[in-house]
PDB file of C-alpha atoms and ligand atoms in Angstrom:
ATOM      1  CA  MET A  75     204.801  93.978 265.419  1.00 35.00           C
ATOM      2  CA  LYS A  76     204.022  96.779 263.081  1.00 35.00           C
ATOM      3  CA  MET A  77     200.361  96.733 264.275  1.00 34.00           C
ATOM      4  CA  LYS A  78     201.411  96.971 267.813  1.00 34.00           C
ATOM      5  CA  LYS A  79     203.493  99.946 267.209  1.00 34.00           C
ATOM      6  CA  LEU A  80     200.741 101.705 265.282  1.00 33.00           C
ATOM      7  CA  LEU A  81     198.386 100.926 267.914  1.00 34.00           C
ATOM      8  CA  VAL A  82     200.632 102.535 270.587  1.00 35.00           C
ATOM      9  CA  LEU A  83     201.010 105.560 268.414  1.00 35.00           C
ATOM     10  CA  GLY A  84     197.423 105.650 267.901  1.00 36.00           C
ATOM     11  CA  LEU A  85     196.637 105.503 271.439  1.00 36.00           C
ATOM     12  CA  SER A  86     198.996 108.123 272.578  1.00 40.00           C
ATOM     13  CA  ALA A  87     197.507 110.514 269.725  1.00 40.00           C
ATOM     14  CA  VAL A  88     194.216 109.843 271.465  1.00 39.00           C
ATOM     15  CA  MET A  89     195.525 110.554 274.890  1.00 40.00           C
ATOM     16  CA  ALA A  90     197.172 113.681 273.731  1.00 43.00           C
ATOM     17  CA  ALA A  91     194.073 114.845 272.200  1.00 42.00           C
ATOM     18  CA  ALA A  92     192.152 113.963 275.374  1.00 40.00           C
ATOM     19  CA  MET A  93     194.752 115.964 277.443  1.00 43.00           C
ATOM     20  CA  LEU A  94     194.442 118.994 275.190  1.00 43.00           C
ATOM     21  CA  THR A  95     190.709 119.087 275.366  1.00 42.00           C
ATOM     22  CA  GLY A  96     190.500 118.083 278.974  1.00 40.00           C
ATOM     23  CA  CYS A  97     192.479 120.979 280.210  1.00 41.00           C
ATOM     24  CA  GLY A  98     189.937 123.515 279.728  1.00 39.00           C
ATOM     25  CA  GLY A  99     190.116 124.645 283.276  1.00 40.00           C
ATOM     26  CA  SER A 100     193.601 125.602 283.277  1.00 41.00           C
ATOM     27  CA  ASP A 101     193.867 127.593 280.069  1.00 42.00           C
ATOM     28  CA  LYS A 102     196.491 130.166 281.546  1.00 41.00           C
ATOM     29  CA  LYS A 103     198.954 127.524 282.416  1.00 40.00           C
ATOM     30  CA  GLU A 104     198.786 125.701 279.124  1.00 39.00           C
ATOM     31  CA  GLU A 105     199.252 129.082 277.198  1.00 39.00           C
ATOM     32  CA  LYS A 106     202.484 129.697 279.113  1.00 41.00           C
ATOM     33  CA  SER A 107     204.000 126.453 278.359  1.00 39.00           C
ATOM     34  CA  LEU A 108     203.156 126.853 274.856  1.00 36.00           C
ATOM     35  CA  THR A 109     204.538 130.320 274.322  1.00 43.00           C
ATOM     36  CA  VAL A 110     207.794 130.251 276.340  1.00 56.00           C
ATOM     37  CA  THR A 111     210.071 128.501 273.789  1.00 62.00           C
ATOM     38  CA  GLU A 112     212.733 126.341 275.035  1.00 79.00           C
ATOM     39  CA  GLY A 113     216.425 127.717 274.402  1.00 93.00           C
ATOM     40  CA  THR A 114     214.864 131.165 273.522  1.00 96.00           C
ATOM     41  CA  LEU A 115     214.821 134.475 275.601  1.00 97.00           C
ATOM     42  CA  THR A 116     212.024 136.566 274.211  1.00 97.00           C
ATOM     43  CA  MET A 117     212.184 140.224 274.826  1.00 98.00           C
ATOM     44  CA  ALA A 118     209.425 142.240 274.645  1.00 98.00           C
ATOM     45  CA  THR A 119     210.064 146.076 273.652  1.00 98.00           C
ATOM     46  CA  ASN A 120     208.823 149.144 271.925  1.00 97.00           C
ATOM     47  CA  ALA A 121     211.497 149.847 269.275  1.00 96.00           C
ATOM     48  CA  TYR A 122     210.892 153.716 268.948  1.00 94.00           C
ATOM     49  CA  PHE A 123     212.981 154.821 271.837  1.00 97.00           C
ATOM     50  CA  PRO A 124     216.351 155.682 270.635  1.00 96.00           C
ATOM     51  CA  PRO A 125     219.097 155.070 271.718  1.00 97.00           C
ATOM     52  CA  TYR A 126     217.709 152.222 273.953  1.00 98.00           C
ATOM     53  CA  GLU A 127     215.809 150.449 271.026  1.00 98.00           C
ATOM     54  CA  TYR A 128     215.071 151.704 267.536  1.00 97.00           C
ATOM     55  CA  TYR A 129     215.095 150.502 263.869  1.00 96.00           C
ATOM     56  CA  GLU A 130     218.304 150.956 262.042  1.00 92.00           C
ATOM     57  CA  GLU A 131     217.442 151.759 258.290  1.00 80.00           C
ATOM     58  CA  SER A 132     216.409 148.199 257.403  1.00 77.00           C
ATOM     59  CA  ASP A 133     214.122 146.322 259.730  1.00 86.00           C
ATOM     60  CA  GLU A 134     216.814 145.632 262.333  1.00 94.00           C
ATOM     61  CA  ILE A 135     216.176 146.608 265.995  1.00 97.00           C
ATOM     62  CA  VAL A 136     219.437 148.029 267.648  1.00 97.00           C
ATOM     63  CA  GLY A 137     220.269 150.008 270.660  1.00 98.00           C
ATOM     64  CA  ILE A 138     221.416 149.861 274.562  1.00 98.00           C
ATOM     65  CA  ASP A 139     218.496 147.369 275.525  1.00 98.00           C
ATOM     66  CA  VAL A 140     219.089 145.085 272.555  1.00 98.00           C
ATOM     67  CA  GLU A 141     222.938 144.749 273.227  1.00 98.00           C
ATOM     68  CA  ILE A 142     222.265 144.206 276.942  1.00 98.00           C
ATOM     69  CA  ALA A 143     219.729 141.585 276.435  1.00 98.00           C
ATOM     70  CA  GLN A 144     221.877 139.924 273.861  1.00 98.00           C
ATOM     71  CA  ALA A 145     224.718 139.920 276.405  1.00 98.00           C
ATOM     72  CA  VAL A 146     222.414 138.428 278.994  1.00 98.00           C
ATOM     73  CA  ALA A 147     221.129 135.947 276.503  1.00 97.00           C
ATOM     74  CA  ASP A 148     224.668 134.772 275.787  1.00 97.00           C
ATOM     75  CA  LYS A 149     225.543 134.396 279.440  1.00 97.00           C
ATOM     76  CA  LEU A 150     222.412 132.260 279.892  1.00 96.00           C
ATOM     77  CA  GLY A 151     223.150 130.388 276.788  1.00 95.00           C
ATOM     78  CA  LEU A 152     219.854 131.481 275.123  1.00 96.00           C
ATOM     79  CA  GLU A 153     218.910 132.694 271.700  1.00 97.00           C
ATOM     80  CA  LEU A 154     217.560 136.294 271.855  1.00 97.00           C
ATOM     81  CA  LYS A 155     214.300 136.869 270.040  1.00 97.00           C
ATOM     82  CA  ILE A 156     212.946 140.320 270.033  1.00 97.00           C
ATOM     83  CA  GLU A 157     209.096 141.089 270.002  1.00 97.00           C
ATOM     84  CA  ASP A 158     208.171 144.811 269.073  1.00 97.00           C
ATOM     85  CA  MET A 159     204.903 145.966 270.452  1.00 97.00           C
ATOM     86  CA  GLU A 160     203.283 149.089 271.754  1.00 97.00           C
ATOM     87  CA  PHE A 161     204.771 150.280 275.026  1.00 97.00           C
ATOM     88  CA  ASP A 162     201.617 149.505 277.068  1.00 96.00           C
ATOM     89  CA  SER A 163     201.566 145.894 275.920  1.00 97.00           C
ATOM     90  CA  ILE A 164     204.848 145.060 277.263  1.00 98.00           C
ATOM     91  CA  ILE A 165     203.823 144.132 280.834  1.00 98.00           C
ATOM     92  CA  THR A 166     200.868 142.169 279.666  1.00 98.00           C
ATOM     93  CA  ALA A 167     203.214 140.196 277.252  1.00 98.00           C
ATOM     94  CA  VAL A 168     205.542 139.393 280.200  1.00 98.00           C
ATOM     95  CA  GLN A 169     202.577 138.614 282.495  1.00 97.00           C
ATOM     96  CA  THR A 170     201.002 136.177 280.044  1.00 97.00           C
ATOM     97  CA  GLY A 171     204.132 134.374 279.015  1.00 95.00           C
ATOM     98  CA  LYS A 172     204.205 136.028 275.331  1.00 96.00           C
ATOM     99  CA  ALA A 173     207.490 137.230 276.345  1.00 97.00           C
ATOM    100  CA  ASP A 174     210.087 136.135 278.951  1.00 97.00           C
ATOM    101  CA  MET A 175     211.229 139.816 279.877  1.00 98.00           C
ATOM    102  CA  GLY A 176     210.538 143.358 278.835  1.00 98.00           C
ATOM    103  CA  LEU A 177     213.409 145.443 278.182  1.00 98.00           C
ATOM    104  CA  ALA A 178     212.394 148.820 276.949  1.00 98.00           C
ATOM    105  CA  GLY A 179     213.975 151.716 278.926  1.00 98.00           C
ATOM    106  CA  MET A 180     211.150 150.973 281.416  1.00 98.00           C
ATOM    107  CA  THR A 181     211.136 152.798 284.626  1.00 98.00           C
ATOM    108  CA  VAL A 182     210.727 150.915 287.819  1.00 98.00           C
ATOM    109  CA  THR A 183     207.585 152.208 289.410  1.00 97.00           C
ATOM    110  CA  GLU A 184     205.497 150.915 292.565  1.00 97.00           C
ATOM    111  CA  GLU A 185     202.516 150.625 290.373  1.00 97.00           C
ATOM    112  CA  ARG A 186     204.354 148.398 287.704  1.00 98.00           C
ATOM    113  CA  LYS A 187     205.861 146.268 290.575  1.00 98.00           C
ATOM    114  CA  GLN A 188     202.164 145.037 291.457  1.00 98.00           C
ATOM    115  CA  SER A 189     202.257 143.477 288.130  1.00 98.00           C
ATOM    116  CA  VAL A 190     205.787 142.190 287.376  1.00 98.00           C
ATOM    117  CA  ASN A 191     209.071 141.759 289.100  1.00 98.00           C
ATOM    118  CA  PHE A 192     211.942 144.067 288.118  1.00 98.00           C
ATOM    119  CA  SER A 193     215.610 143.042 287.783  1.00 98.00           C
ATOM    120  CA  ASP A 194     218.464 145.138 289.053  1.00 98.00           C
ATOM    121  CA  THR A 195     218.573 148.429 287.411  1.00 98.00           C
ATOM    122  CA  TYR A 196     221.022 149.005 284.504  1.00 97.00           C
ATOM    123  CA  ALA A 197     220.716 152.558 283.498  1.00 97.00           C
ATOM    124  CA  THR A 198     218.857 155.688 284.623  1.00 96.00           C
ATOM    125  CA  GLY A 199     216.846 158.520 282.993  1.00 95.00           C
ATOM    126  CA  ILE A 200     215.061 161.677 283.688  1.00 95.00           C
ATOM    127  CA  GLN A 201     211.977 163.152 281.988  1.00 95.00           C
ATOM    128  CA  SER A 202     212.938 165.943 279.665  1.00 96.00           C
ATOM    129  CA  VAL A 203     210.675 168.696 278.087  1.00 97.00           C
ATOM    130  CA  ILE A 204     211.136 169.413 274.298  1.00 98.00           C
ATOM    131  CA  VAL A 205     209.824 172.619 272.844  1.00 98.00           C
ATOM    132  CA  LYS A 206     210.349 174.546 269.765  1.00 98.00           C
ATOM    133  CA  GLU A 207     213.231 176.836 269.666  1.00 97.00           C
ATOM    134  CA  ASP A 208     211.311 179.917 269.500  1.00 96.00           C
ATOM    135  CA  SER A 209     208.667 178.848 272.183  1.00 97.00           C
ATOM    136  CA  ALA A 210     207.484 181.196 274.779  1.00 96.00           C
ATOM    137  CA  ILE A 211     207.817 178.107 277.102  1.00 97.00           C
ATOM    138  CA  LYS A 212     210.949 178.497 279.166  1.00 95.00           C
ATOM    139  CA  SER A 213     210.236 176.621 282.234  1.00 93.00           C
ATOM    140  CA  LEU A 214     207.885 173.971 283.873  1.00 92.00           C
ATOM    141  CA  ASP A 215     205.738 176.591 285.160  1.00 91.00           C
ATOM    142  CA  ASP A 216     205.128 177.944 281.624  1.00 95.00           C
ATOM    143  CA  LEU A 217     203.686 174.564 280.756  1.00 95.00           C
ATOM    144  CA  GLN A 218     200.532 175.025 282.772  1.00 94.00           C
ATOM    145  CA  GLY A 219     197.474 175.076 280.432  1.00 95.00           C
ATOM    146  CA  LYS A 220     199.569 174.255 277.510  1.00 97.00           C
ATOM    147  CA  LYS A 221     199.181 171.167 275.371  1.00 98.00           C
ATOM    148  CA  ILE A 222     201.608 168.605 276.280  1.00 98.00           C
ATOM    149  CA  GLY A 223     202.438 165.288 273.969  1.00 98.00           C
ATOM    150  CA  VAL A 224     203.629 162.028 275.741  1.00 98.00           C
ATOM    151  CA  GLN A 225     203.850 158.465 274.763  1.00 97.00           C
ATOM    152  CA  LEU A 226     200.992 156.560 275.994  1.00 97.00           C
ATOM    153  CA  SER A 227     201.524 154.780 279.594  1.00 97.00           C
ATOM    154  CA  THR A 228     204.949 156.001 279.974  1.00 98.00           C
ATOM    155  CA  THR A 229     206.230 157.699 283.112  1.00 97.00           C
ATOM    156  CA  GLY A 230     206.211 161.108 281.149  1.00 96.00           C
ATOM    157  CA  ASP A 231     202.427 160.482 280.409  1.00 97.00           C
ATOM    158  CA  ILE A 232     201.948 159.700 284.145  1.00 96.00           C
ATOM    159  CA  TYR A 233     203.544 162.687 285.459  1.00 95.00           C
ATOM    160  CA  ALA A 234     202.094 164.984 283.018  1.00 96.00           C
ATOM    161  CA  SER A 235     198.537 163.729 283.390  1.00 97.00           C
ATOM    162  CA  ALA A 236     198.573 164.094 287.108  1.00 96.00           C
ATOM    163  CA  GLU A 237     196.510 166.931 288.528  1.00 95.00           C
ATOM    164  CA  PRO A 238     198.399 170.318 289.095  1.00 92.00           C
ATOM    165  CA  GLU A 239     198.056 169.829 292.970  1.00 92.00           C
ATOM    166  CA  ASP A 240     199.979 166.586 292.510  1.00 91.00           C
ATOM    167  CA  GLY A 241     202.573 168.260 290.369  1.00 89.00           C
ATOM    168  CA  GLY A 242     201.196 167.437 286.964  1.00 93.00           C
ATOM    169  CA  PHE A 243     199.418 169.488 284.356  1.00 96.00           C
ATOM    170  CA  GLY A 244     196.174 167.767 284.089  1.00 97.00           C
ATOM    171  CA  LYS A 245     194.700 165.011 281.803  1.00 96.00           C
ATOM    172  CA  ASP A 246     192.966 167.584 279.652  1.00 97.00           C
ATOM    173  CA  ASN A 247     196.233 169.243 278.578  1.00 98.00           C
ATOM    174  CA  VAL A 248     197.943 166.006 277.662  1.00 98.00           C
ATOM    175  CA  GLU A 249     197.749 164.430 274.336  1.00 98.00           C
ATOM    176  CA  GLN A 250     198.912 160.613 274.344  1.00 98.00           C
ATOM    177  CA  PHE A 251     200.713 158.879 271.340  1.00 97.00           C
ATOM    178  CA  GLN A 252     201.435 155.556 270.688  1.00 95.00           C
ATOM    179  CA  LYS A 253     205.141 156.539 269.752  1.00 95.00           C
ATOM    180  CA  GLY A 254     207.375 159.099 271.150  1.00 95.00           C
ATOM    181  CA  ALA A 255     208.088 160.132 267.443  1.00 95.00           C
ATOM    182  CA  ASP A 256     204.615 160.937 266.629  1.00 97.00           C
ATOM    183  CA  ALA A 257     204.316 163.309 269.703  1.00 98.00           C
ATOM    184  CA  VAL A 258     207.613 165.024 268.321  1.00 98.00           C
ATOM    185  CA  ASN A 259     206.261 165.184 264.761  1.00 97.00           C
ATOM    186  CA  THR A 260     203.167 166.745 266.101  1.00 98.00           C
ATOM    187  CA  LEU A 261     205.143 169.372 268.063  1.00 98.00           C
ATOM    188  CA  VAL A 262     207.118 170.004 264.835  1.00 98.00           C
ATOM    189  CA  ALA A 263     203.819 170.581 263.048  1.00 97.00           C
ATOM    190  CA  GLY A 264     202.838 173.116 265.666  1.00 97.00           C
ATOM    191  CA  LYS A 265     199.779 171.191 266.931  1.00 98.00           C
ATOM    192  CA  ILE A 266     201.032 170.918 270.416  1.00 98.00           C
ATOM    193  CA  ASP A 267     203.288 172.898 272.614  1.00 98.00           C
ATOM    194  CA  ALA A 268     205.703 170.475 274.256  1.00 98.00           C
ATOM    195  CA  VAL A 269     206.528 166.875 274.510  1.00 98.00           C
ATOM    196  CA  ILE A 270     207.589 165.238 277.843  1.00 97.00           C
ATOM    197  CA  ILE A 271     209.901 162.186 277.280  1.00 97.00           C
ATOM    198  CA  ASP A 272     212.853 160.494 278.781  1.00 97.00           C
ATOM    199  CA  ASN A 273     216.251 162.602 278.244  1.00 95.00           C
ATOM    200  CA  GLN A 274     218.065 160.214 275.901  1.00 96.00           C
ATOM    201  CA  PRO A 275     215.273 159.897 273.218  1.00 97.00           C
ATOM    202  CA  ALA A 276     214.643 163.585 273.696  1.00 97.00           C
ATOM    203  CA  ILE A 277     218.237 164.289 272.809  1.00 96.00           C
ATOM    204  CA  SER A 278     217.803 161.932 269.731  1.00 96.00           C
ATOM    205  CA  PHE A 279     214.579 163.468 268.551  1.00 97.00           C
ATOM    206  CA  VAL A 280     216.051 167.098 268.908  1.00 97.00           C
ATOM    207  CA  LYS A 281     219.038 165.912 266.830  1.00 96.00           C
ATOM    208  CA  SER A 282     216.941 164.561 264.046  1.00 94.00           C
ATOM    209  CA  ASN A 283     214.395 167.347 263.951  1.00 96.00           C
ATOM    210  CA  GLU A 284     215.399 171.049 263.142  1.00 95.00           C
ATOM    211  CA  GLY A 285     214.135 173.749 265.498  1.00 97.00           C
ATOM    212  CA  LEU A 286     213.616 171.936 268.726  1.00 98.00           C
ATOM    213  CA  ILE A 287     215.254 172.381 272.145  1.00 98.00           C
ATOM    214  CA  ILE A 288     215.344 170.749 275.340  1.00 97.00           C
ATOM    215  CA  LEU A 289     214.227 172.914 278.444  1.00 95.00           C
ATOM    216  CA  ASP A 290     216.781 173.134 281.067  1.00 89.00           C
ATOM    217  CA  THR A 291     214.608 171.500 283.919  1.00 85.00           C
ATOM    218  CA  GLU A 292     214.718 168.131 285.351  1.00 70.00           C
ATOM    219  CA  TYR A 293     212.230 165.780 286.981  1.00 71.00           C
ATOM    220  CA  VAL A 294     213.231 162.920 289.460  1.00 78.00           C
ATOM    221  CA  GLN A 295     215.838 160.387 288.361  1.00 89.00           C
ATOM    222  CA  GLU A 296     214.189 157.195 287.116  1.00 96.00           C
ATOM    223  CA  GLU A 297     215.910 153.657 287.228  1.00 98.00           C
ATOM    224  CA  TYR A 298     215.379 151.477 284.156  1.00 98.00           C
ATOM    225  CA  ALA A 299     215.209 147.616 284.707  1.00 98.00           C
ATOM    226  CA  ALA A 300     214.096 144.588 282.857  1.00 98.00           C
ATOM    227  CA  CYS A 301     210.631 143.273 283.999  1.00 98.00           C
ATOM    228  CA  ILE A 302     209.685 139.418 284.441  1.00 98.00           C
ATOM    229  CA  SER A 303     206.765 137.552 285.211  1.00 97.00           C
ATOM    230  CA  LYS A 304     206.265 137.140 289.045  1.00 97.00           C
ATOM    231  CA  ASP A 305     205.883 133.370 288.226  1.00 96.00           C
ATOM    232  CA  ASN A 306     209.320 133.217 287.082  1.00 96.00           C
ATOM    233  CA  GLU A 307     211.706 133.958 289.849  1.00 96.00           C
ATOM    234  CA  GLU A 308     214.291 131.788 288.389  1.00 95.00           C
ATOM    235  CA  LEU A 309     214.756 133.819 285.332  1.00 96.00           C
ATOM    236  CA  LEU A 310     214.782 137.003 287.489  1.00 97.00           C
ATOM    237  CA  THR A 311     217.770 135.516 289.521  1.00 97.00           C
ATOM    238  CA  LYS A 312     219.525 134.423 286.319  1.00 97.00           C
ATOM    239  CA  VAL A 313     219.115 137.833 284.767  1.00 98.00           C
ATOM    240  CA  ASN A 314     220.436 139.647 287.825  1.00 98.00           C
ATOM    241  CA  GLU A 315     223.295 137.466 287.979  1.00 98.00           C
ATOM    242  CA  ALA A 316     224.145 137.900 284.486  1.00 98.00           C
ATOM    243  CA  LEU A 317     223.664 141.808 284.826  1.00 98.00           C
ATOM    244  CA  ALA A 318     226.007 141.814 287.843  1.00 98.00           C
ATOM    245  CA  GLU A 319     228.776 140.116 285.861  1.00 98.00           C
ATOM    246  CA  LEU A 320     228.040 142.453 282.888  1.00 98.00           C
ATOM    247  CA  LYS A 321     228.359 145.432 285.116  1.00 98.00           C
ATOM    248  CA  GLU A 322     231.461 144.171 286.883  1.00 98.00           C
ATOM    249  CA  ASP A 323     233.551 143.468 283.733  1.00 97.00           C
ATOM    250  CA  GLY A 324     232.471 146.785 282.222  1.00 98.00           C
ATOM    251  CA  THR A 325     230.258 145.368 279.452  1.00 98.00           C
ATOM    252  CA  ILE A 326     227.104 147.456 280.449  1.00 98.00           C
ATOM    253  CA  GLN A 327     229.120 150.579 280.788  1.00 97.00           C
ATOM    254  CA  SER A 328     230.692 150.167 277.283  1.00 98.00           C
ATOM    255  CA  ILE A 329     227.225 149.508 275.938  1.00 98.00           C
ATOM    256  CA  LEU A 330     225.952 152.837 277.356  1.00 97.00           C
ATOM    257  CA  ASP A 331     229.131 154.796 276.263  1.00 97.00           C
ATOM    258  CA  LYS A 332     228.725 153.370 272.564  1.00 97.00           C
ATOM    259  CA  TYR A 333     225.159 154.943 272.350  1.00 96.00           C
ATOM    260  CA  ILE A 334     225.320 157.880 274.842  1.00 95.00           C
ATOM    261  CA  VAL A 335     227.828 160.396 273.686  1.00 82.00           C
ATOM    262  CA  ALA A 336     228.867 162.834 276.480  1.00 73.00           C
ATOM    263  CA  GLU A 337     227.647 166.248 275.428  1.00 59.00           C
TER     264      GLU A 337
HETATM  265  N1  LIG B 518     211.015 155.328 280.877  1.00 62.07           N
HETATM  266  C1  LIG B 518     209.552 155.587 280.555  1.00 62.07           C
HETATM  267  C2  LIG B 518     208.860 154.475 281.179  1.00 62.07           C
HETATM  268  O1  LIG B 518     209.083 153.662 281.636  1.00 62.07           O
HETATM  269  C3  LIG B 518     209.515 155.489 279.016  1.00 62.07           C
HETATM  270  C4  LIG B 518     209.777 154.217 278.527  1.00 62.07           C
HETATM  271  C5  LIG B 518     209.333 153.994 276.970  1.00 62.07           C
HETATM  272  N2  LIG B 518     210.212 152.947 276.311  1.00 62.07           N
HETATM  273  C6  LIG B 518     209.931 152.698 275.021  1.00 62.07           C
HETATM  274  N3  LIG B 518     210.618 151.674 274.514  1.00 62.07           N
HETATM  275  N4  LIG B 518     209.118 153.299 274.290  1.00 62.07           N
HETATM  276  O2  LIG B 518     207.592 154.753 281.248  1.00 62.07           O
END
């Protein structure tokens, strides 16, 4: 009796090993099923983007996106797990199944839509220009030929790096940073002339650094949404349903109001 059981166990172990090694051709699929953990909603973000996501003193990530993701996870009966990474890794993480969704104050763009699906939008933003208080730069026109700091691969980067005839300032005038805060520190140090970044982080950076102001100019309005793998239509539907309920019952608005104080 015992022997038989052992044999069965032994056999299935061999079979499992054969299956693992035999699946060389479908690496991608295998990776996906291994990384998406049952019962968990893994959110990819870049936690240097207050008030959407940032570290609070300790090593806890807080912010609008965290609370919205938590509310969505609660609705779906999943446990929320946050993966902090570079902003330009988020879409890849979602595509490869390293994360179930990206929530990072991410703007819906046509180009990103080629790679991922976007949920319904839950917030909006505009790009703002931060300069030093005593700067000679007073308008967007004054920015031509100046050194502009941006966070790598963000919409601010995309707009600023475009050629002047397309409304930008040209790649050569743009310095890319991994974190928005690094761009701001470089501005404070006087090594660049301006930073282009979303309005809410801009307000937060200007508050936490002396001698900075936001120029009174606006870019087009952007829509923030969660990005989800094109292979996971089911999650997209569920997230949209959850977001709709959270909008309906006022949860999203109260989260926004908690972090965004009217000026
Ligand atoms: N809204 C901008 C974009 O989508 C910037 C987002 C940056 N987010 C972040 N968590 N660092 O490109």
